[in-house]
Amino acid sequence: MTLPTKLTCLRIVLTFVIMGLLFVPGPEAKAAALGLFLFAAATDWLDGHLARRWGQMSPLGALLDPIADKVLVLGLFLAFVQLRVIPAWMVLIIALREFFITGVRLFAASRQVILPAAKEGKHKTVSQMVTIFVVLAVMLAKEWAPPPGLSPEMARLLDWTVRGCLWVTLVLTVASGTAFFWRHRTVLRDAVSR
């Protein structure tokens, strides 16, 4: 197994460590979760960079990389729902988009049709990572605030910041999914008719 593929696998393992830390009380656990998330997000860029630079691109790496991204994003979003930090219906829409498009890609690949990623999908992924960072930072700020905690005004501002990031992510998720199906409508129709 190449180093880039090991980094991809590490991202999956780190997801479960971060999720566990989110349920541990205290600011230290939240700070560790935030630090590990930043490292995991960095491996998303690093594994692809090293694979291209060292000529170590492999079918296994190409398969695992998008899976690791989805595990990281959806795992943390689901943890946030469990902690009642973000609404479940927003995460449901994001998860349905990810599962549906992944299923379509796999179906098309089984018919020897490759559906490449587009810039809308990359923007969507970046927005998801930024939203997770903001949520983690806000959780840390709320736990690190000395008694009696954040002022009501600051708490409201942070909550609105989280909600704004979620709405941007939701809009980009729906828009990128719509663009994906519109762009590949003819390819998908041909794949289904084979």
PDB file of C-alpha atoms in Angstrom:
ATOM      1  CA  MET A   1       0.000   0.000   0.000  1.00  0.00           C
ATOM      2  CA  THR A   2       1.427   3.378  -1.023  1.00  0.00           C
ATOM      3  CA  LEU A   3       1.871   6.337   1.356  1.00  0.00           C
ATOM      4  CA  PRO A   4      -0.929   8.359  -0.334  1.00  0.00           C
ATOM      5  CA  THR A   5      -3.338   5.424   0.157  1.00  0.00           C
ATOM      6  CA  LYS A   6      -2.219   5.092   3.793  1.00  0.00           C
ATOM      7  CA  LEU A   7      -2.994   8.784   4.294  1.00  0.00           C
ATOM      8  CA  THR A   8      -6.451   8.223   2.824  1.00  0.00           C
ATOM      9  CA  CYS A   9      -7.057   5.318   5.230  1.00  0.00           C
ATOM     10  CA  LEU A  10      -5.751   7.450   8.094  1.00  0.00           C
ATOM     11  CA  ARG A  11      -8.413  10.065   7.251  1.00  0.00           C
ATOM     12  CA  ILE A  12     -11.121   7.441   7.764  1.00  0.00           C
ATOM     13  CA  VAL A  13      -9.639   6.353  11.117  1.00  0.00           C
ATOM     14  CA  LEU A  14      -9.290   9.973  12.258  1.00  0.00           C
ATOM     15  CA  THR A  15     -12.961  10.591  11.522  1.00  0.00           C
ATOM     16  CA  PHE A  16     -14.008   8.133  14.235  1.00  0.00           C
ATOM     17  CA  VAL A  17     -11.459   9.533  16.683  1.00  0.00           C
ATOM     18  CA  ILE A  18     -12.793  13.066  16.095  1.00  0.00           C
ATOM     19  CA  MET A  19     -16.387  11.885  16.478  1.00  0.00           C
ATOM     20  CA  GLY A  20     -15.499  10.263  19.798  1.00  0.00           C
ATOM     21  CA  LEU A  21     -13.767  13.421  21.056  1.00  0.00           C
ATOM     22  CA  LEU A  22     -16.874  15.494  20.318  1.00  0.00           C
ATOM     23  CA  PHE A  23     -18.785  13.563  22.974  1.00  0.00           C
ATOM     24  CA  VAL A  24     -16.096  14.050  25.631  1.00  0.00           C
ATOM     25  CA  PRO A  25     -16.884  17.029  27.894  1.00  0.00           C
ATOM     26  CA  GLY A  26     -14.381  19.841  28.236  1.00  0.00           C
ATOM     27  CA  PRO A  27     -12.601  22.285  25.932  1.00  0.00           C
ATOM     28  CA  GLU A  28      -9.478  20.122  25.662  1.00  0.00           C
ATOM     29  CA  ALA A  29     -11.403  17.412  23.803  1.00  0.00           C
ATOM     30  CA  LYS A  30     -12.938  19.983  21.441  1.00  0.00           C
ATOM     31  CA  ALA A  31      -9.523  21.541  20.805  1.00  0.00           C
ATOM     32  CA  ALA A  32      -8.107  18.086  20.008  1.00  0.00           C
ATOM     33  CA  ALA A  33     -11.063  17.394  17.693  1.00  0.00           C
ATOM     34  CA  LEU A  34     -10.480  20.671  15.862  1.00  0.00           C
ATOM     35  CA  GLY A  35      -6.748  20.003  15.496  1.00  0.00           C
ATOM     36  CA  LEU A  36      -7.299  16.459  14.233  1.00  0.00           C
ATOM     37  CA  PHE A  37      -9.945  17.677  11.789  1.00  0.00           C
ATOM     38  CA  LEU A  38      -7.512  20.223  10.314  1.00  0.00           C
ATOM     39  CA  PHE A  39      -4.935  17.457   9.948  1.00  0.00           C
ATOM     40  CA  ALA A  40      -7.482  15.108   8.363  1.00  0.00           C
ATOM     41  CA  ALA A  41      -8.579  17.843   5.941  1.00  0.00           C
ATOM     42  CA  ALA A  42      -4.923  18.443   5.040  1.00  0.00           C
ATOM     43  CA  THR A  43      -4.474  14.754   4.184  1.00  0.00           C
ATOM     44  CA  ASP A  44      -7.294  15.158   1.651  1.00  0.00           C
ATOM     45  CA  TRP A  45      -5.039  17.497  -0.334  1.00  0.00           C
ATOM     46  CA  LEU A  46      -1.757  15.770   0.549  1.00  0.00           C
ATOM     47  CA  ASP A  47      -2.660  12.239  -0.564  1.00  0.00           C
ATOM     48  CA  GLY A  48      -3.651  13.390  -4.054  1.00  0.00           C
ATOM     49  CA  HIS A  49      -0.620  15.679  -4.337  1.00  0.00           C
ATOM     50  CA  LEU A  50       1.815  12.929  -3.375  1.00  0.00           C
ATOM     51  CA  ALA A  51       0.126  10.335  -5.582  1.00  0.00           C
ATOM     52  CA  ARG A  52       0.487  12.608  -8.625  1.00  0.00           C
ATOM     53  CA  ARG A  53       3.997  13.776  -7.774  1.00  0.00           C
ATOM     54  CA  TRP A  54       5.365  10.293  -7.077  1.00  0.00           C
ATOM     55  CA  GLY A  55       3.390   8.556  -9.817  1.00  0.00           C
ATOM     56  CA  GLN A  56       1.609   6.383  -7.238  1.00  0.00           C
ATOM     57  CA  MET A  57      -1.962   6.814  -8.427  1.00  0.00           C
ATOM     58  CA  SER A  58      -3.748   3.500  -8.028  1.00  0.00           C
ATOM     59  CA  PRO A  59      -7.270   2.114  -8.511  1.00  0.00           C
ATOM     60  CA  LEU A  60      -7.461   1.476  -4.754  1.00  0.00           C
ATOM     61  CA  GLY A  61      -6.487   5.067  -3.960  1.00  0.00           C
ATOM     62  CA  ALA A  62      -8.932   6.436  -6.527  1.00  0.00           C
ATOM     63  CA  LEU A  63     -11.697   4.364  -4.932  1.00  0.00           C
ATOM     64  CA  LEU A  64     -10.849   5.133  -1.301  1.00  0.00           C
ATOM     65  CA  ASP A  65     -10.229   8.902  -1.617  1.00  0.00           C
ATOM     66  CA  PRO A  66     -13.837  10.004  -2.283  1.00  0.00           C
ATOM     67  CA  ILE A  67     -15.087   7.430   0.235  1.00  0.00           C
ATOM     68  CA  ALA A  68     -12.765   8.892   2.896  1.00  0.00           C
ATOM     69  CA  ASP A  69     -14.048  12.396   2.115  1.00  0.00           C
ATOM     70  CA  LYS A  70     -17.658  11.303   2.512  1.00  0.00           C
ATOM     71  CA  VAL A  71     -16.919   9.393   5.734  1.00  0.00           C
ATOM     72  CA  LEU A  72     -15.223  12.489   7.191  1.00  0.00           C
ATOM     73  CA  VAL A  73     -17.945  14.957   6.191  1.00  0.00           C
ATOM     74  CA  LEU A  74     -21.010  12.827   6.866  1.00  0.00           C
ATOM     75  CA  GLY A  75     -19.577  11.311  10.050  1.00  0.00           C
ATOM     76  CA  LEU A  76     -18.981  14.721  11.604  1.00  0.00           C
ATOM     77  CA  PHE A  77     -22.277  16.157  10.374  1.00  0.00           C
ATOM     78  CA  LEU A  78     -24.101  13.203  11.949  1.00  0.00           C
ATOM     79  CA  ALA A  79     -22.209  13.748  15.206  1.00  0.00           C
ATOM     80  CA  PHE A  80     -23.273  17.416  15.143  1.00  0.00           C
ATOM     81  CA  VAL A  81     -26.890  16.317  14.692  1.00  0.00           C
ATOM     82  CA  GLN A  82     -26.593  13.945  17.642  1.00  0.00           C
ATOM     83  CA  LEU A  83     -25.200  16.819  19.722  1.00  0.00           C
ATOM     84  CA  ARG A  84     -28.103  19.020  18.550  1.00  0.00           C
ATOM     85  CA  VAL A  85     -25.726  21.566  17.027  1.00  0.00           C
ATOM     86  CA  ILE A  86     -27.213  21.503  13.509  1.00  0.00           C
ATOM     87  CA  PRO A  87     -30.632  20.492  12.136  1.00  0.00           C
ATOM     88  CA  ALA A  88     -31.053  16.888  11.011  1.00  0.00           C
ATOM     89  CA  TRP A  89     -33.026  17.781   7.872  1.00  0.00           C
ATOM     90  CA  MET A  90     -30.093  19.734   6.421  1.00  0.00           C
ATOM     91  CA  VAL A  91     -27.733  16.814   6.968  1.00  0.00           C
ATOM     92  CA  LEU A  92     -30.296  14.448   5.448  1.00  0.00           C
ATOM     93  CA  ILE A  93     -30.326  16.459   2.193  1.00  0.00           C
ATOM     94  CA  ILE A  94     -26.517  16.545   2.103  1.00  0.00           C
ATOM     95  CA  ALA A  95     -26.281  12.790   2.809  1.00  0.00           C
ATOM     96  CA  LEU A  96     -28.892  11.899   0.163  1.00  0.00           C
ATOM     97  CA  ARG A  97     -27.008  13.895  -2.453  1.00  0.00           C
ATOM     98  CA  GLU A  98     -23.717  12.169  -1.593  1.00  0.00           C
ATOM     99  CA  PHE A  99     -25.168   8.654  -1.579  1.00  0.00           C
ATOM    100  CA  PHE A 100     -27.229   9.189  -4.723  1.00  0.00           C
ATOM    101  CA  ILE A 101     -24.402  10.588  -6.832  1.00  0.00           C
ATOM    102  CA  THR A 102     -21.967   7.959  -5.554  1.00  0.00           C
ATOM    103  CA  GLY A 103     -24.473   5.273  -6.550  1.00  0.00           C
ATOM    104  CA  VAL A 104     -24.884   6.787 -10.006  1.00  0.00           C
ATOM    105  CA  ARG A 105     -21.106   6.971 -10.467  1.00  0.00           C
ATOM    106  CA  LEU A 106     -20.724   3.312  -9.484  1.00  0.00           C
ATOM    107  CA  PHE A 107     -23.555   2.297 -11.813  1.00  0.00           C
ATOM    108  CA  ALA A 108     -22.033   4.247 -14.699  1.00  0.00           C
ATOM    109  CA  ALA A 109     -18.604   2.748 -13.957  1.00  0.00           C
ATOM    110  CA  SER A 110     -20.120  -0.741 -14.130  1.00  0.00           C
ATOM    111  CA  ARG A 111     -21.169   0.172 -17.682  1.00  0.00           C
ATOM    112  CA  GLN A 112     -17.614   1.401 -18.461  1.00  0.00           C
ATOM    113  CA  VAL A 113     -18.680   5.053 -18.261  1.00  0.00           C
ATOM    114  CA  ILE A 114     -16.569   7.418 -16.139  1.00  0.00           C
ATOM    115  CA  LEU A 115     -18.333  10.494 -14.731  1.00  0.00           C
ATOM    116  CA  PRO A 116     -15.577  12.940 -13.736  1.00  0.00           C
ATOM    117  CA  ALA A 117     -15.837  15.418 -10.879  1.00  0.00           C
ATOM    118  CA  ALA A 118     -16.544  19.041 -11.768  1.00  0.00           C
ATOM    119  CA  LYS A 119     -15.685  22.367 -10.165  1.00  0.00           C
ATOM    120  CA  GLU A 120     -19.139  22.602  -8.567  1.00  0.00           C
ATOM    121  CA  GLY A 121     -18.426  19.425  -6.631  1.00  0.00           C
ATOM    122  CA  LYS A 122     -15.065  20.767  -5.484  1.00  0.00           C
ATOM    123  CA  HIS A 123     -16.703  24.002  -4.283  1.00  0.00           C
ATOM    124  CA  LYS A 124     -19.292  21.937  -2.433  1.00  0.00           C
ATOM    125  CA  THR A 125     -16.582  19.899  -0.698  1.00  0.00           C
ATOM    126  CA  VAL A 126     -14.677  23.031   0.330  1.00  0.00           C
ATOM    127  CA  SER A 127     -17.867  24.560   1.748  1.00  0.00           C
ATOM    128  CA  GLN A 128     -18.544  21.392   3.737  1.00  0.00           C
ATOM    129  CA  MET A 129     -15.030  21.417   5.202  1.00  0.00           C
ATOM    130  CA  VAL A 130     -15.295  25.133   6.074  1.00  0.00           C
ATOM    131  CA  THR A 131     -18.670  24.546   7.739  1.00  0.00           C
ATOM    132  CA  ILE A 132     -17.268  21.699   9.839  1.00  0.00           C
ATOM    133  CA  PHE A 133     -14.328  23.917  10.865  1.00  0.00           C
ATOM    134  CA  VAL A 134     -16.710  26.737  11.868  1.00  0.00           C
ATOM    135  CA  VAL A 135     -18.941  24.378  13.883  1.00  0.00           C
ATOM    136  CA  LEU A 136     -15.946  22.910  15.708  1.00  0.00           C
ATOM    137  CA  ALA A 137     -14.507  26.386  16.387  1.00  0.00           C
ATOM    138  CA  VAL A 138     -17.854  27.615  17.753  1.00  0.00           C
ATOM    139  CA  MET A 139     -18.202  24.530  19.977  1.00  0.00           C
ATOM    140  CA  LEU A 140     -14.696  25.171  21.303  1.00  0.00           C
ATOM    141  CA  ALA A 141     -15.389  28.878  21.887  1.00  0.00           C
ATOM    142  CA  LYS A 142     -18.535  28.066  23.873  1.00  0.00           C
ATOM    143  CA  GLU A 143     -16.717  25.552  26.081  1.00  0.00           C
ATOM    144  CA  TRP A 144     -13.611  27.680  26.535  1.00  0.00           C
ATOM    145  CA  ALA A 145     -15.498  30.803  27.591  1.00  0.00           C
ATOM    146  CA  PRO A 146     -14.987  31.507  31.295  1.00  0.00           C
ATOM    147  CA  PRO A 147     -18.068  31.433  33.548  1.00  0.00           C
ATOM    148  CA  PRO A 148     -20.782  32.532  33.092  1.00  0.00           C
ATOM    149  CA  GLY A 149     -20.012  31.750  29.424  1.00  0.00           C
ATOM    150  CA  LEU A 150     -20.451  33.774  26.266  1.00  0.00           C
ATOM    151  CA  SER A 151     -22.705  36.793  26.313  1.00  0.00           C
ATOM    152  CA  PRO A 152     -26.138  36.198  24.756  1.00  0.00           C
ATOM    153  CA  GLU A 153     -25.225  38.518  21.880  1.00  0.00           C
ATOM    154  CA  MET A 154     -21.990  36.649  21.108  1.00  0.00           C
ATOM    155  CA  ALA A 155     -23.706  33.264  21.400  1.00  0.00           C
ATOM    156  CA  ARG A 156     -26.390  34.438  18.965  1.00  0.00           C
ATOM    157  CA  LEU A 157     -23.765  35.758  16.537  1.00  0.00           C
ATOM    158  CA  LEU A 158     -21.892  32.443  16.581  1.00  0.00           C
ATOM    159  CA  ASP A 159     -25.105  30.471  16.108  1.00  0.00           C
ATOM    160  CA  TRP A 160     -26.037  32.643  13.113  1.00  0.00           C
ATOM    161  CA  THR A 161     -22.536  32.145  11.683  1.00  0.00           C
ATOM    162  CA  VAL A 162     -22.971  28.370  11.885  1.00  0.00           C
ATOM    163  CA  ARG A 163     -26.435  28.601  10.342  1.00  0.00           C
ATOM    164  CA  GLY A 164     -25.146  30.811   7.503  1.00  0.00           C
ATOM    165  CA  CYS A 165     -22.339  28.361   6.700  1.00  0.00           C
ATOM    166  CA  LEU A 166     -24.845  25.500   6.696  1.00  0.00           C
ATOM    167  CA  TRP A 167     -27.136  27.303   4.267  1.00  0.00           C
ATOM    168  CA  VAL A 168     -24.232  28.037   1.894  1.00  0.00           C
ATOM    169  CA  THR A 169     -23.213  24.373   2.052  1.00  0.00           C
ATOM    170  CA  LEU A 170     -26.785  23.221   1.474  1.00  0.00           C
ATOM    171  CA  VAL A 171     -27.259  25.486  -1.550  1.00  0.00           C
ATOM    172  CA  LEU A 172     -23.922  24.399  -3.084  1.00  0.00           C
ATOM    173  CA  THR A 173     -24.755  20.743  -2.388  1.00  0.00           C
ATOM    174  CA  VAL A 174     -28.114  20.951  -4.175  1.00  0.00           C
ATOM    175  CA  ALA A 175     -26.713  23.093  -7.004  1.00  0.00           C
ATOM    176  CA  SER A 176     -23.746  20.775  -7.627  1.00  0.00           C
ATOM    177  CA  GLY A 177     -26.022  17.724  -7.609  1.00  0.00           C
ATOM    178  CA  THR A 178     -28.400  19.354 -10.082  1.00  0.00           C
ATOM    179  CA  ALA A 179     -25.492  20.395 -12.324  1.00  0.00           C
ATOM    180  CA  PHE A 180     -24.076  16.854 -12.161  1.00  0.00           C
ATOM    181  CA  PHE A 181     -27.275  15.244 -13.430  1.00  0.00           C
ATOM    182  CA  TRP A 182     -27.888  17.912 -16.066  1.00  0.00           C
ATOM    183  CA  ARG A 183     -24.333  17.675 -17.418  1.00  0.00           C
ATOM    184  CA  HIS A 184     -24.393  13.874 -17.602  1.00  0.00           C
ATOM    185  CA  ARG A 185     -28.046  13.367 -18.588  1.00  0.00           C
ATOM    186  CA  THR A 186     -27.212  11.988 -22.037  1.00  0.00           C
ATOM    187  CA  VAL A 187     -24.421   9.737 -20.728  1.00  0.00           C
ATOM    188  CA  LEU A 188     -26.700   8.410 -17.997  1.00  0.00           C
ATOM    189  CA  ARG A 189     -29.530   7.758 -20.453  1.00  0.00           C
ATOM    190  CA  ASP A 190     -27.148   5.831 -22.717  1.00  0.00           C
ATOM    191  CA  ALA A 191     -25.735   3.874 -19.763  1.00  0.00           C
ATOM    192  CA  VAL A 192     -29.201   2.853 -18.606  1.00  0.00           C
ATOM    193  CA  SER A 193     -30.215   1.744 -22.115  1.00  0.00           C
ATOM    194  CA  ARG A 194     -27.179  -0.543 -22.576  1.00  0.00           C
TER     195      ARG A 194
END
